[in-house]
Amino acid sequence: MSFEVIPAIDLRGGKCVRLFQGDYDRETVYGEDPAAMALHWQDLGAKRLHVVDLDGARSGRQANATAVRAIVKAVSIPVQLGGGVRDLDVVSHWLSHDVDRVFLGTVAVTNHDLVRVACRRFPGHIGAGADARDGQIAVRGWEESTGETVVDFSKRLLAAGATALSYTNIALDGTLLGPDIDGMTHLLGEIGETEAQIILSGGVATIEDIVKASKVPGLGGVIVGRALYEGTVDLTAALAAIEEV
C-alpha cells in the first residue's frame, strides 16, 4: 500500500468539528454538512477518509450515525470509522453498511476478548486507535488514562490481527505544532515488521510535515485535520508532493 494522506472528519452534534488537544470545551466547527465535506476531500484526490464520532467516543453510543451514513453514501473511497464502538453488533452493523474499517479504542482496553473475536470474524476490517497522553493510552473521548503504554497496546492489537493502527500524541492533536514523528519512529521500532497499515495522526501543520512523515520507514499514512480545514495544507499539493518523494 502506498503512503496515504487521509483527511479527518470529526463529528459532534452532526457537524464537522475539530478539538484542541482532545478538549471538548475547545471546539471549532468547520462545516454543517459532513457528507459535503467528505465529497470535497474525495474530489481533491483523497483515497481514504478517517471519520470519528466524538460524541460516541465519550458516551459509548453511536451519536452521529446519521452523519456517518450520509458520508458513506456520498463517497466512493474507503471510509474508516472510530468512536463509540463498544460491541460486535456495532462493528458488524457498520461493516455491513459499507464502512471499510472500524477502529477500536476504549473497548480495545476494556475487552481484550472482543478485540480478538472482531479481528477473527472481520479480517482486514478492524483498526485500532493508539491515542496516547504522556505515553499512555487514553480512552472514553481521551478523558481517561488507562495506564497501558502505547507500545504495549499497539503490540497487543497487532498481535490480535488489527489491519491498521493509528498513533496520536494527544498533546499535539489540533495544535498545528507538527506531528510526533520521533514518537512514531520509536513506536515503529518497537512494533517491528508488520503487514498492518501504521498511520500517524495529530499536529500536522504543513506539507513539509507530510513529506517528512512519508519518509519514515514503515509508516503507511498520515491523518490530517485542522491543517486542511484552515488551509495550511492544500490536499492536492500534498498528494503531489509525496508522489515526488
mmCIF file of C-alpha atoms in Angstrom:
data_model
loop_
_atom_site.group_PDB
_atom_site.id
_atom_site.type_symbol
_atom_site.label_atom_id
_atom_site.label_comp_id
_atom_site.label_asym_id
_atom_site.label_seq_id
_atom_site.Cartn_x
_atom_site.Cartn_y
_atom_site.Cartn_z
ATOM 1 C CA MET A 1 0.000 0.000 0.000
ATOM 2 C CA SER A 2 1.345 3.427 -0.931
ATOM 3 C CA PHE A 3 1.611 6.210 1.650
ATOM 4 C CA GLU A 4 -1.790 7.851 2.186
ATOM 5 C CA VAL A 5 -2.779 11.382 3.168
ATOM 6 C CA ILE A 6 -6.073 10.827 4.973
ATOM 7 C CA PRO A 7 -8.445 13.724 5.715
ATOM 8 C CA ALA A 8 -10.098 13.586 9.125
ATOM 9 C CA ILE A 9 -13.788 14.245 9.635
ATOM 10 C CA ASP A 10 -14.586 14.568 13.327
ATOM 11 C CA LEU A 11 -18.293 14.585 14.146
ATOM 12 C CA ARG A 12 -20.007 16.285 17.047
ATOM 13 C CA GLY A 13 -23.666 17.183 17.124
ATOM 14 C CA GLY A 14 -23.936 16.221 13.454
ATOM 15 C CA LYS A 15 -21.341 18.817 12.450
ATOM 16 C CA CYS A 16 -17.765 18.638 11.221
ATOM 17 C CA VAL A 17 -15.528 19.911 14.033
ATOM 18 C CA ARG A 18 -12.021 19.805 15.444
ATOM 19 C CA LEU A 19 -10.987 19.781 19.086
ATOM 20 C CA PHE A 20 -7.797 21.249 20.542
ATOM 21 C CA GLN A 21 -5.784 18.517 22.296
ATOM 22 C CA GLY A 22 -8.966 16.464 22.570
ATOM 23 C CA ASP A 23 -10.634 19.079 24.798
ATOM 24 C CA TYR A 24 -14.408 19.054 24.255
ATOM 25 C CA ASP A 25 -14.589 22.613 25.581
ATOM 26 C CA ARG A 26 -12.210 23.847 22.855
ATOM 27 C CA GLU A 27 -14.130 23.043 19.709
ATOM 28 C CA THR A 28 -14.107 24.687 16.300
ATOM 29 C CA VAL A 29 -16.922 23.977 13.839
ATOM 30 C CA TYR A 30 -15.718 23.702 10.229
ATOM 31 C CA GLY A 31 -18.848 22.531 8.471
ATOM 32 C CA GLU A 32 -22.561 21.925 8.926
ATOM 33 C CA ASP A 33 -22.663 19.186 6.268
ATOM 34 C CA PRO A 34 -20.150 16.368 6.891
ATOM 35 C CA ALA A 35 -21.205 14.487 3.750
ATOM 36 C CA ALA A 36 -20.465 17.515 1.578
ATOM 37 C CA MET A 37 -17.092 17.843 3.320
ATOM 38 C CA ALA A 38 -16.336 14.192 2.624
ATOM 39 C CA LEU A 39 -17.177 14.624 -1.039
ATOM 40 C CA HIS A 40 -14.966 17.724 -1.171
ATOM 41 C CA TRP A 41 -11.934 15.797 0.063
ATOM 42 C CA GLN A 42 -12.651 12.966 -2.345
ATOM 43 C CA ASP A 43 -12.883 15.416 -5.241
ATOM 44 C CA LEU A 44 -9.474 16.825 -4.275
ATOM 45 C CA GLY A 45 -7.894 13.392 -4.521
ATOM 46 C CA ALA A 46 -8.227 11.726 -1.118
ATOM 47 C CA LYS A 47 -8.114 7.925 -1.322
ATOM 48 C CA ARG A 48 -9.448 7.296 2.203
ATOM 49 C CA LEU A 49 -11.296 9.193 4.948
ATOM 50 C CA HIS A 50 -10.921 8.912 8.715
ATOM 51 C CA VAL A 51 -14.215 9.590 10.481
ATOM 52 C CA VAL A 52 -14.557 9.862 14.268
ATOM 53 C CA ASP A 53 -17.786 10.121 16.230
ATOM 54 C CA LEU A 54 -16.596 12.340 19.080
ATOM 55 C CA ASP A 55 -19.903 12.159 20.918
ATOM 56 C CA GLY A 56 -19.794 8.396 20.583
ATOM 57 C CA ALA A 57 -16.234 8.198 21.885
ATOM 58 C CA ARG A 58 -17.379 9.940 25.035
ATOM 59 C CA SER A 59 -20.737 8.216 25.548
ATOM 60 C CA GLY A 60 -20.230 4.770 24.015
ATOM 61 C CA ARG A 61 -23.257 5.253 21.743
ATOM 62 C CA GLN A 62 -23.428 5.910 18.007
ATOM 63 C CA ALA A 63 -24.500 9.524 18.408
ATOM 64 C CA ASN A 64 -23.676 10.642 14.869
ATOM 65 C CA ALA A 65 -24.887 7.609 12.945
ATOM 66 C CA THR A 66 -26.975 9.704 10.558
ATOM 67 C CA ALA A 67 -23.958 11.780 9.566
ATOM 68 C CA VAL A 68 -21.793 8.672 9.166
ATOM 69 C CA ARG A 69 -24.348 7.030 6.880
ATOM 70 C CA ALA A 70 -24.546 10.216 4.792
ATOM 71 C CA ILE A 71 -20.762 10.322 4.431
ATOM 72 C CA VAL A 72 -20.504 6.697 3.331
ATOM 73 C CA LYS A 73 -23.319 7.197 0.838
ATOM 74 C CA ALA A 74 -21.748 10.362 -0.595
ATOM 75 C CA VAL A 75 -18.299 8.977 -1.428
ATOM 76 C CA SER A 76 -16.849 6.002 -3.256
ATOM 77 C CA ILE A 77 -13.499 5.900 -1.427
ATOM 78 C CA PRO A 78 -12.948 3.786 1.710
ATOM 79 C CA VAL A 79 -14.156 5.237 4.999
ATOM 80 C CA GLN A 80 -12.686 4.155 8.315
ATOM 81 C CA LEU A 81 -14.728 4.899 11.426
ATOM 82 C CA GLY A 82 -13.971 5.153 15.120
ATOM 83 C CA GLY A 83 -15.631 6.479 18.233
ATOM 84 C CA GLY A 84 -18.143 4.782 20.493
ATOM 85 C CA VAL A 85 -17.762 1.278 19.077
ATOM 86 C CA ARG A 86 -18.183 -0.934 22.113
ATOM 87 C CA ASP A 87 -19.594 -4.263 20.869
ATOM 88 C CA LEU A 88 -19.547 -6.691 17.958
ATOM 89 C CA ASP A 89 -23.048 -5.783 16.827
ATOM 90 C CA VAL A 90 -21.942 -2.208 16.156
ATOM 91 C CA VAL A 91 -18.849 -3.422 14.321
ATOM 92 C CA SER A 92 -20.976 -5.728 12.183
ATOM 93 C CA HIS A 93 -23.536 -3.000 11.531
ATOM 94 C CA TRP A 94 -21.037 -0.537 10.125
ATOM 95 C CA LEU A 95 -19.140 -3.074 8.060
ATOM 96 C CA SER A 96 -22.435 -4.210 6.529
ATOM 97 C CA HIS A 97 -23.211 -0.563 5.727
ATOM 98 C CA ASP A 98 -20.091 -0.033 3.599
ATOM 99 C CA VAL A 99 -17.662 1.267 6.227
ATOM 100 C CA ASP A 100 -14.295 -0.197 5.217
ATOM 101 C CA ARG A 101 -12.610 -0.296 8.615
ATOM 102 C CA VAL A 102 -13.906 0.039 12.152
ATOM 103 C CA PHE A 103 -11.388 1.433 14.622
ATOM 104 C CA LEU A 104 -11.460 0.233 18.222
ATOM 105 C CA GLY A 105 -10.241 2.364 21.107
ATOM 106 C CA THR A 106 -11.894 2.178 24.518
ATOM 107 C CA VAL A 107 -13.207 -1.357 24.035
ATOM 108 C CA ALA A 108 -9.734 -2.479 22.973
ATOM 109 C CA VAL A 109 -8.654 -1.684 26.533
ATOM 110 C CA THR A 110 -11.725 -2.890 28.414
ATOM 111 C CA ASN A 111 -12.478 -6.074 26.485
ATOM 112 C CA HIS A 112 -9.482 -7.929 25.095
ATOM 113 C CA ASP A 113 -11.568 -10.931 24.058
ATOM 114 C CA LEU A 114 -13.839 -8.785 21.894
ATOM 115 C CA VAL A 115 -10.815 -7.475 20.002
ATOM 116 C CA ARG A 116 -9.608 -10.963 19.195
ATOM 117 C CA VAL A 117 -13.075 -12.098 18.122
ATOM 118 C CA ALA A 118 -13.617 -8.993 15.973
ATOM 119 C CA CYS A 119 -10.308 -9.414 14.166
ATOM 120 C CA ARG A 120 -11.022 -13.091 13.556
ATOM 121 C CA ARG A 121 -14.609 -12.532 12.420
ATOM 122 C CA PHE A 122 -13.891 -9.484 10.246
ATOM 123 C CA PRO A 123 -10.343 -9.972 8.928
ATOM 124 C CA GLY A 124 -8.902 -6.947 7.185
ATOM 125 C CA HIS A 125 -11.530 -4.591 8.566
ATOM 126 C CA ILE A 126 -10.519 -3.872 12.174
ATOM 127 C CA GLY A 127 -8.268 -0.964 13.071
ATOM 128 C CA ALA A 128 -7.005 0.324 16.407
ATOM 129 C CA GLY A 129 -6.592 3.841 17.715
ATOM 130 C CA ALA A 130 -3.464 4.174 19.854
ATOM 131 C CA ASP A 131 -4.307 7.573 21.349
ATOM 132 C CA ALA A 132 -1.707 8.492 23.933
ATOM 133 C CA ARG A 133 -1.157 11.121 26.583
ATOM 134 C CA ASP A 134 2.321 11.069 28.150
ATOM 135 C CA GLY A 135 2.946 7.711 26.510
ATOM 136 C CA GLN A 136 -0.144 6.029 27.972
ATOM 137 C CA ILE A 137 -3.346 5.108 26.157
ATOM 138 C CA ALA A 138 -6.315 7.394 26.873
ATOM 139 C CA VAL A 139 -9.918 6.296 26.340
ATOM 140 C CA ARG A 140 -13.562 7.453 26.541
ATOM 141 C CA GLY A 141 -13.020 10.520 24.411
ATOM 142 C CA TRP A 142 -9.418 10.807 25.617
ATOM 143 C CA GLU A 143 -10.663 11.817 29.052
ATOM 144 C CA GLU A 144 -9.376 8.788 30.995
ATOM 145 C CA SER A 145 -5.875 7.366 31.163
ATOM 146 C CA THR A 146 -5.554 3.581 31.222
ATOM 147 C CA GLY A 147 -2.005 3.048 32.390
ATOM 148 C CA GLU A 148 -1.275 0.853 29.370
ATOM 149 C CA THR A 149 1.650 2.122 27.326
ATOM 150 C CA VAL A 150 1.196 2.946 23.669
ATOM 151 C CA VAL A 151 3.820 0.332 22.817
ATOM 152 C CA ASP A 152 2.114 -2.458 24.755
ATOM 153 C CA PHE A 153 -1.308 -1.510 23.371
ATOM 154 C CA SER A 154 -0.033 -1.428 19.806
ATOM 155 C CA LYS A 155 1.740 -4.773 20.058
ATOM 156 C CA ARG A 156 -1.332 -6.384 21.595
ATOM 157 C CA LEU A 157 -3.745 -5.079 18.959
ATOM 158 C CA LEU A 158 -1.492 -6.000 16.060
ATOM 159 C CA ALA A 159 -0.952 -9.466 17.511
ATOM 160 C CA ALA A 160 -4.735 -9.843 17.709
ATOM 161 C CA GLY A 161 -4.977 -9.143 13.989
ATOM 162 C CA ALA A 162 -5.710 -5.422 13.603
ATOM 163 C CA THR A 163 -5.166 -4.430 9.982
ATOM 164 C CA ALA A 164 -4.437 -0.769 10.749
ATOM 165 C CA LEU A 165 -3.115 1.220 13.694
ATOM 166 C CA SER A 166 -3.276 4.986 14.114
ATOM 167 C CA TYR A 167 -0.994 6.685 16.638
ATOM 168 C CA THR A 168 -1.975 10.060 18.066
ATOM 169 C CA ASN A 169 0.011 12.117 20.550
ATOM 170 C CA ILE A 170 -2.965 13.867 22.156
ATOM 171 C CA ALA A 171 -0.850 16.811 23.307
ATOM 172 C CA LEU A 172 -0.281 17.728 19.657
ATOM 173 C CA ASP A 173 -3.728 16.994 18.222
ATOM 174 C CA GLY A 174 -5.333 20.087 16.718
ATOM 175 C CA THR A 175 -2.372 22.311 17.604
ATOM 176 C CA LEU A 176 -0.643 22.699 14.198
ATOM 177 C CA LEU A 177 2.671 22.249 16.035
ATOM 178 C CA GLY A 178 3.821 19.343 13.888
ATOM 179 C CA PRO A 179 3.258 15.596 14.309
ATOM 180 C CA ASP A 180 5.118 13.380 16.761
ATOM 181 C CA ILE A 181 7.441 11.829 14.222
ATOM 182 C CA ASP A 182 10.008 10.921 16.886
ATOM 183 C CA GLY A 183 7.347 9.102 18.899
ATOM 184 C CA MET A 184 6.093 7.384 15.774
ATOM 185 C CA THR A 185 9.593 6.310 14.786
ATOM 186 C CA HIS A 186 10.154 4.861 18.258
ATOM 187 C CA LEU A 187 6.830 3.021 18.118
ATOM 188 C CA LEU A 188 7.608 1.557 14.708
ATOM 189 C CA GLY A 189 10.926 0.319 16.046
ATOM 190 C CA GLU A 190 9.190 -1.375 18.966
ATOM 191 C CA ILE A 191 6.472 -2.898 16.787
ATOM 192 C CA GLY A 192 8.865 -4.331 14.260
ATOM 193 C CA GLU A 193 7.831 -5.580 10.842
ATOM 194 C CA THR A 194 4.081 -5.749 10.266
ATOM 195 C CA GLU A 195 1.666 -6.015 7.356
ATOM 196 C CA ALA A 196 -0.764 -3.625 9.067
ATOM 197 C CA GLN A 197 -1.010 -0.040 7.882
ATOM 198 C CA ILE A 198 0.540 2.206 10.521
ATOM 199 C CA ILE A 199 -0.811 5.760 10.470
ATOM 200 C CA LEU A 200 0.380 8.941 12.201
ATOM 201 C CA SER A 201 -2.151 11.476 13.440
ATOM 202 C CA GLY A 202 -2.119 14.762 15.324
ATOM 203 C CA GLY A 203 -0.356 18.082 14.849
ATOM 204 C CA VAL A 204 0.214 18.119 11.086
ATOM 205 C CA ALA A 205 0.599 21.747 10.007
ATOM 206 C CA THR A 206 2.395 21.847 6.661
ATOM 207 C CA ILE A 207 3.098 19.870 3.529
ATOM 208 C CA GLU A 208 6.660 19.575 4.816
ATOM 209 C CA ASP A 209 5.308 17.675 7.830
ATOM 210 C CA ILE A 210 3.593 15.243 5.489
ATOM 211 C CA VAL A 211 6.655 14.777 3.284
ATOM 212 C CA LYS A 212 8.807 14.163 6.355
ATOM 213 C CA ALA A 213 6.323 11.572 7.608
ATOM 214 C CA SER A 214 6.243 9.838 4.227
ATOM 215 C CA LYS A 215 9.982 9.212 4.527
ATOM 216 C CA VAL A 216 9.684 7.301 7.804
ATOM 217 C CA PRO A 217 10.290 3.597 7.045
ATOM 218 C CA GLY A 218 7.233 1.509 7.784
ATOM 219 C CA LEU A 219 4.793 4.417 8.059
ATOM 220 C CA GLY A 220 1.776 3.948 5.782
ATOM 221 C CA GLY A 221 -0.076 7.218 6.088
ATOM 222 C CA VAL A 222 -0.886 10.403 7.944
ATOM 223 C CA ILE A 223 -4.245 11.743 9.100
ATOM 224 C CA VAL A 224 -4.691 15.476 8.564
ATOM 225 C CA GLY A 225 -7.423 17.544 10.160
ATOM 226 C CA ARG A 226 -7.157 21.171 11.209
ATOM 227 C CA ALA A 227 -4.415 21.945 8.683
ATOM 228 C CA LEU A 228 -6.768 21.069 5.821
ATOM 229 C CA TYR A 229 -9.690 22.988 7.259
ATOM 230 C CA GLU A 230 -7.645 26.116 7.930
ATOM 231 C CA GLY A 231 -5.753 25.962 4.652
ATOM 232 C CA THR A 232 -2.203 25.497 5.928
ATOM 233 C CA VAL A 233 -2.155 22.283 3.876
ATOM 234 C CA ASP A 234 -3.559 22.061 0.364
ATOM 235 C CA LEU A 235 -4.578 18.444 -0.159
ATOM 236 C CA THR A 236 -3.897 18.349 -3.899
ATOM 237 C CA ALA A 237 -0.448 19.877 -3.405
ATOM 238 C CA ALA A 238 0.306 17.481 -0.546
ATOM 239 C CA LEU A 239 -0.598 14.466 -2.654
ATOM 240 C CA ALA A 240 1.606 15.744 -5.459
ATOM 241 C CA ALA A 241 4.481 16.331 -3.042
ATOM 242 C CA ILE A 242 4.545 12.774 -1.733
ATOM 243 C CA GLU A 243 4.438 11.427 -5.288
ATOM 244 C CA GLU A 244 7.798 13.121 -5.769
ATOM 245 C CA VAL A 245 9.404 11.561 -2.697
#
